[in-house]
PDB file of C-alpha atoms in Angstrom:
ATOM      1  CA  UNK A   1       0.000   0.000   0.000  1.00 39.00           C
ATOM      2  CA  UNK A   2       2.965   2.336   0.465  1.00 40.00           C
ATOM      3  CA  UNK A   3       3.652   2.436  -3.263  1.00 48.00           C
ATOM      4  CA  UNK A   4       0.388   4.237  -4.037  1.00 54.00           C
ATOM      5  CA  UNK A   5       0.966   7.272  -6.183  1.00 62.00           C
ATOM      6  CA  UNK A   6      -1.187  10.088  -7.352  1.00 77.00           C
ATOM      7  CA  UNK A   7      -2.266   9.900 -10.930  1.00 83.00           C
ATOM      8  CA  UNK A   8      -3.320  12.477 -13.499  1.00 90.00           C
ATOM      9  CA  UNK A   9      -6.847  11.877 -14.743  1.00 92.00           C
ATOM     10  CA  UNK A  10      -8.220  13.503 -17.892  1.00 96.00           C
ATOM     11  CA  UNK A  11     -11.997  13.921 -17.842  1.00 96.00           C
ATOM     12  CA  UNK A  12     -13.445  14.514 -21.306  1.00 98.00           C
ATOM     13  CA  UNK A  13     -16.961  15.774 -20.588  1.00 96.00           C
ATOM     14  CA  UNK A  14     -19.093  18.538 -22.088  1.00 96.00           C
ATOM     15  CA  UNK A  15     -21.862  18.576 -19.472  1.00 92.00           C
ATOM     16  CA  UNK A  16     -20.949  21.119 -16.738  1.00 94.00           C
ATOM     17  CA  UNK A  17     -23.196  19.260 -14.278  1.00 89.00           C
ATOM     18  CA  UNK A  18     -21.321  15.988 -14.818  1.00 88.00           C
ATOM     19  CA  UNK A  19     -17.970  17.793 -14.535  1.00 91.00           C
ATOM     20  CA  UNK A  20     -19.115  19.258 -11.207  1.00 90.00           C
ATOM     21  CA  UNK A  21     -20.366  15.849 -10.022  1.00 86.00           C
ATOM     22  CA  UNK A  22     -17.030  14.246 -10.912  1.00 87.00           C
ATOM     23  CA  UNK A  23     -15.078  16.980  -9.104  1.00 86.00           C
ATOM     24  CA  UNK A  24     -17.328  16.568  -6.055  1.00 84.00           C
ATOM     25  CA  UNK A  25     -16.926  12.800  -6.196  1.00 82.00           C
ATOM     26  CA  UNK A  26     -13.133  13.203  -6.200  1.00 79.00           C
ATOM     27  CA  UNK A  27     -13.340  15.593  -3.231  1.00 79.00           C
ATOM     28  CA  UNK A  28     -15.829  13.496  -1.243  1.00 73.00           C
ATOM     29  CA  UNK A  29     -13.807  10.351  -1.854  1.00 66.00           C
ATOM     30  CA  UNK A  30     -10.670  12.175  -0.761  1.00 62.00           C
ATOM     31  CA  UNK A  31      -9.226  11.318  -4.158  1.00 59.00           C
ATOM     32  CA  UNK A  32      -5.901  13.097  -4.352  1.00 69.00           C
ATOM     33  CA  UNK A  33      -5.470  12.473  -8.038  1.00 78.00           C
ATOM     34  CA  UNK A  34      -5.195  15.515 -10.274  1.00 87.00           C
ATOM     35  CA  UNK A  35      -8.320  15.959 -12.396  1.00 90.00           C
ATOM     36  CA  UNK A  36      -7.861  17.751 -15.720  1.00 96.00           C
ATOM     37  CA  UNK A  37     -11.004  18.610 -17.685  1.00 97.00           C
ATOM     38  CA  UNK A  38     -11.614  19.284 -21.369  1.00 98.00           C
ATOM     39  CA  UNK A  39     -15.044  19.876 -22.849  1.00 97.00           C
ATOM     40  CA  UNK A  40     -14.922  18.350 -26.322  1.00 97.00           C
ATOM     41  CA  UNK A  41     -13.142  15.765 -28.419  1.00 97.00           C
ATOM     42  CA  UNK A  42     -10.884  18.215 -30.229  1.00 97.00           C
ATOM     43  CA  UNK A  43      -9.659  19.647 -26.907  1.00 98.00           C
ATOM     44  CA  UNK A  44      -9.065  16.094 -25.706  1.00 98.00           C
ATOM     45  CA  UNK A  45      -6.779  15.316 -28.630  1.00 98.00           C
ATOM     46  CA  UNK A  46      -4.956  18.661 -28.264  1.00 98.00           C
ATOM     47  CA  UNK A  47      -4.434  17.901 -24.556  1.00 98.00           C
ATOM     48  CA  UNK A  48      -3.156  14.412 -25.280  1.00 98.00           C
ATOM     49  CA  UNK A  49      -0.857  15.593 -28.064  1.00 97.00           C
ATOM     50  CA  UNK A  50       0.309  18.589 -25.963  1.00 97.00           C
ATOM     51  CA  UNK A  51      -0.674  21.104 -28.616  1.00 97.00           C
ATOM     52  CA  UNK A  52      -1.142  24.860 -28.182  1.00 95.00           C
ATOM     53  CA  UNK A  53      -2.420  25.815 -24.731  1.00 95.00           C
ATOM     54  CA  UNK A  54      -1.818  22.224 -23.607  1.00 97.00           C
ATOM     55  CA  UNK A  55       1.939  22.182 -24.362  1.00 96.00           C
ATOM     56  CA  UNK A  56       2.901  21.848 -20.686  1.00 95.00           C
ATOM     57  CA  UNK A  57       0.203  19.496 -19.400  1.00 96.00           C
ATOM     58  CA  UNK A  58       1.164  16.119 -17.947  1.00 94.00           C
ATOM     59  CA  UNK A  59       0.401  12.921 -19.783  1.00 94.00           C
ATOM     60  CA  UNK A  60      -2.723  11.500 -18.131  1.00 94.00           C
ATOM     61  CA  UNK A  61      -2.491   8.115 -16.453  1.00 91.00           C
ATOM     62  CA  UNK A  62      -6.217   7.532 -16.991  1.00 92.00           C
ATOM     63  CA  UNK A  63      -8.876   9.004 -19.285  1.00 96.00           C
ATOM     64  CA  UNK A  64     -12.566   9.209 -18.348  1.00 95.00           C
ATOM     65  CA  UNK A  65     -14.317   9.687 -21.689  1.00 97.00           C
ATOM     66  CA  UNK A  66     -17.907  10.640 -22.430  1.00 96.00           C
ATOM     67  CA  UNK A  67     -19.166   9.399 -25.797  1.00 95.00           C
ATOM     68  CA  UNK A  68     -21.519  12.211 -26.775  1.00 92.00           C
ATOM     69  CA  UNK A  69     -19.222  15.182 -27.255  1.00 95.00           C
ATOM     70  CA  UNK A  70     -19.308  18.263 -29.479  1.00 94.00           C
ATOM     71  CA  UNK A  71     -16.803  18.912 -32.281  1.00 91.00           C
ATOM     72  CA  UNK A  72     -15.332  15.400 -32.131  1.00 95.00           C
ATOM     73  CA  UNK A  73     -17.389  12.490 -30.852  1.00 94.00           C
ATOM     74  CA  UNK A  74     -16.055  10.365 -27.991  1.00 96.00           C
ATOM     75  CA  UNK A  75     -16.018   7.313 -30.236  1.00 95.00           C
ATOM     76  CA  UNK A  76     -13.706   9.156 -32.643  1.00 97.00           C
ATOM     77  CA  UNK A  77     -11.515  10.262 -29.740  1.00 98.00           C
ATOM     78  CA  UNK A  78     -11.263   6.670 -28.510  1.00 97.00           C
ATOM     79  CA  UNK A  79     -10.385   5.485 -32.009  1.00 97.00           C
ATOM     80  CA  UNK A  80      -7.705   8.200 -32.356  1.00 97.00           C
ATOM     81  CA  UNK A  81      -6.198   7.416 -28.942  1.00 98.00           C
ATOM     82  CA  UNK A  82      -5.957   3.698 -29.587  1.00 96.00           C
ATOM     83  CA  UNK A  83      -4.565   4.238 -33.115  1.00 96.00           C
ATOM     84  CA  UNK A  84      -1.788   6.509 -31.833  1.00 96.00           C
ATOM     85  CA  UNK A  85       1.332   4.615 -30.801  1.00 95.00           C
ATOM     86  CA  UNK A  86       2.190   7.259 -28.165  1.00 94.00           C
ATOM     87  CA  UNK A  87      -1.284   7.318 -26.611  1.00 96.00           C
ATOM     88  CA  UNK A  88      -2.709   3.812 -26.918  1.00 93.00           C
ATOM     89  CA  UNK A  89      -1.228   2.650 -23.610  1.00 92.00           C
ATOM     90  CA  UNK A  90      -3.314   5.133 -21.593  1.00 94.00           C
ATOM     91  CA  UNK A  91      -6.308   3.318 -20.061  1.00 94.00           C
ATOM     92  CA  UNK A  92      -9.622   4.755 -21.224  1.00 96.00           C
ATOM     93  CA  UNK A  93     -12.790   4.326 -19.201  1.00 95.00           C
ATOM     94  CA  UNK A  94     -15.898   5.244 -21.159  1.00 96.00           C
ATOM     95  CA  UNK A  95     -18.097   7.015 -18.603  1.00 92.00           C
ATOM     96  CA  UNK A  96     -21.360   7.847 -20.332  1.00 89.00           C
ATOM     97  CA  UNK A  97     -25.118   7.950 -19.986  1.00 87.00           C
ATOM     98  CA  UNK A  98     -25.543   5.574 -22.924  1.00 87.00           C
ATOM     99  CA  UNK A  99     -26.555   2.030 -22.078  1.00 89.00           C
ATOM    100  CA  UNK A 100     -26.870   1.132 -25.750  1.00 91.00           C
ATOM    101  CA  UNK A 101     -25.547  -2.332 -26.554  1.00 94.00           C
ATOM    102  CA  UNK A 102     -24.171  -0.892 -29.799  1.00 95.00           C
ATOM    103  CA  UNK A 103     -22.176   1.777 -27.896  1.00 94.00           C
ATOM    104  CA  UNK A 104     -20.861  -0.806 -25.440  1.00 95.00           C
ATOM    105  CA  UNK A 105     -19.774  -3.196 -28.185  1.00 96.00           C
ATOM    106  CA  UNK A 106     -18.258  -0.445 -30.332  1.00 96.00           C
ATOM    107  CA  UNK A 107     -16.334   0.995 -27.362  1.00 96.00           C
ATOM    108  CA  UNK A 108     -14.792  -2.382 -26.562  1.00 96.00           C
ATOM    109  CA  UNK A 109     -14.069  -2.998 -30.248  1.00 96.00           C
ATOM    110  CA  UNK A 110     -12.203   0.330 -30.203  1.00 96.00           C
ATOM    111  CA  UNK A 111     -10.216  -1.022 -27.213  1.00 95.00           C
ATOM    112  CA  UNK A 112     -11.796   0.869 -24.324  1.00 96.00           C
ATOM    113  CA  UNK A 113     -10.483  -0.540 -21.056  1.00 93.00           C
ATOM    114  CA  UNK A 114     -13.873  -0.295 -19.359  1.00 93.00           C
ATOM    115  CA  UNK A 115     -17.394   0.904 -20.060  1.00 95.00           C
ATOM    116  CA  UNK A 116     -19.357   2.451 -17.191  1.00 93.00           C
ATOM    117  CA  UNK A 117     -22.863   3.886 -17.400  1.00 90.00           C
ATOM    118  CA  UNK A 118     -23.207   7.088 -15.394  1.00 88.00           C
ATOM    119  CA  UNK A 119     -25.766   6.736 -12.650  1.00 84.00           C
ATOM    120  CA  UNK A 120     -28.178   9.660 -12.330  1.00 81.00           C
ATOM    121  CA  UNK A 121     -28.314   9.340  -8.556  1.00 85.00           C
ATOM    122  CA  UNK A 122     -25.613  11.429  -6.832  1.00 83.00           C
ATOM    123  CA  UNK A 123     -24.685   8.797  -4.227  1.00 86.00           C
ATOM    124  CA  UNK A 124     -24.411   6.098  -6.877  1.00 89.00           C
ATOM    125  CA  UNK A 125     -22.303   8.420  -9.045  1.00 86.00           C
ATOM    126  CA  UNK A 126     -19.958   9.005  -6.076  1.00 82.00           C
ATOM    127  CA  UNK A 127     -19.729   5.249  -5.574  1.00 86.00           C
ATOM    128  CA  UNK A 128     -18.898   4.647  -9.250  1.00 88.00           C
ATOM    129  CA  UNK A 129     -16.105   7.247  -9.201  1.00 82.00           C
ATOM    130  CA  UNK A 130     -14.732   5.721  -5.990  1.00 80.00           C
ATOM    131  CA  UNK A 131     -14.704   2.258  -7.570  1.00 85.00           C
ATOM    132  CA  UNK A 132     -12.967   3.525 -10.720  1.00 85.00           C
ATOM    133  CA  UNK A 133     -10.380   5.265  -8.559  1.00 77.00           C
ATOM    134  CA  UNK A 134      -9.883   2.241  -6.295  1.00 77.00           C
ATOM    135  CA  UNK A 135      -9.468  -0.044  -9.273  1.00 82.00           C
ATOM    136  CA  UNK A 136      -7.061   2.091 -11.297  1.00 76.00           C
ATOM    137  CA  UNK A 137      -5.055   3.430  -8.358  1.00 71.00           C
ATOM    138  CA  UNK A 138      -4.910   0.535  -5.911  1.00 70.00           C
ATOM    139  CA  UNK A 139      -5.531  -2.610  -7.979  1.00 72.00           C
ATOM    140  CA  UNK A 140      -4.203  -2.032 -11.483  1.00 68.00           C
ATOM    141  CA  UNK A 141      -0.520  -1.451 -12.162  1.00 66.00           C
ATOM    142  CA  UNK A 142      -0.268   1.572 -14.477  1.00 63.00           C
ATOM    143  CA  UNK A 143       2.830   2.395 -16.511  1.00 63.00           C
ATOM    144  CA  UNK A 144       4.942   5.248 -15.214  1.00 64.00           C
ATOM    145  CA  UNK A 145       3.768   8.248 -17.241  1.00 54.00           C
ATOM    146  CA  UNK A 146       7.273   9.740 -17.271  1.00 49.00           C
ATOM    147  CA  UNK A 147       8.329   6.857 -19.530  1.00 47.00           C
ATOM    148  CA  UNK A 148       6.208   8.274 -22.369  1.00 47.00           C
ATOM    149  CA  UNK A 149       6.263  11.386 -24.545  1.00 44.00           C
TER     150      UNK A 149
END
């Protein structure tokens, strides 16, 4: 347990309410991980490729990706991430309101690491974020982000 480290999490979410809920979930869960937020798919790719205003951002250790995004759809973002040799190793959790079997199947076919439907209930949402954090911070061994880029 002593080897726990903080991780950088990129939240790709266009709904301000869901961004606020995620921030609150991190705070309530005492999650010390750094949460970075972008609001559309194009910003996500600029962040990940360290372009423009994102030149000095850290490489995220985990991406929480909504599917229904403006400018560049989350499915396209997922496809671009997994097709990019420098980015494909970053775990991507699709965190979306869609429970469509087609979206679930397509996300896994595009190599999402997990697919989680967002609960509408605040307490359940908090629980989901806690479980994602517990899994990716305490259970899963993530690559050292300094070894990339």
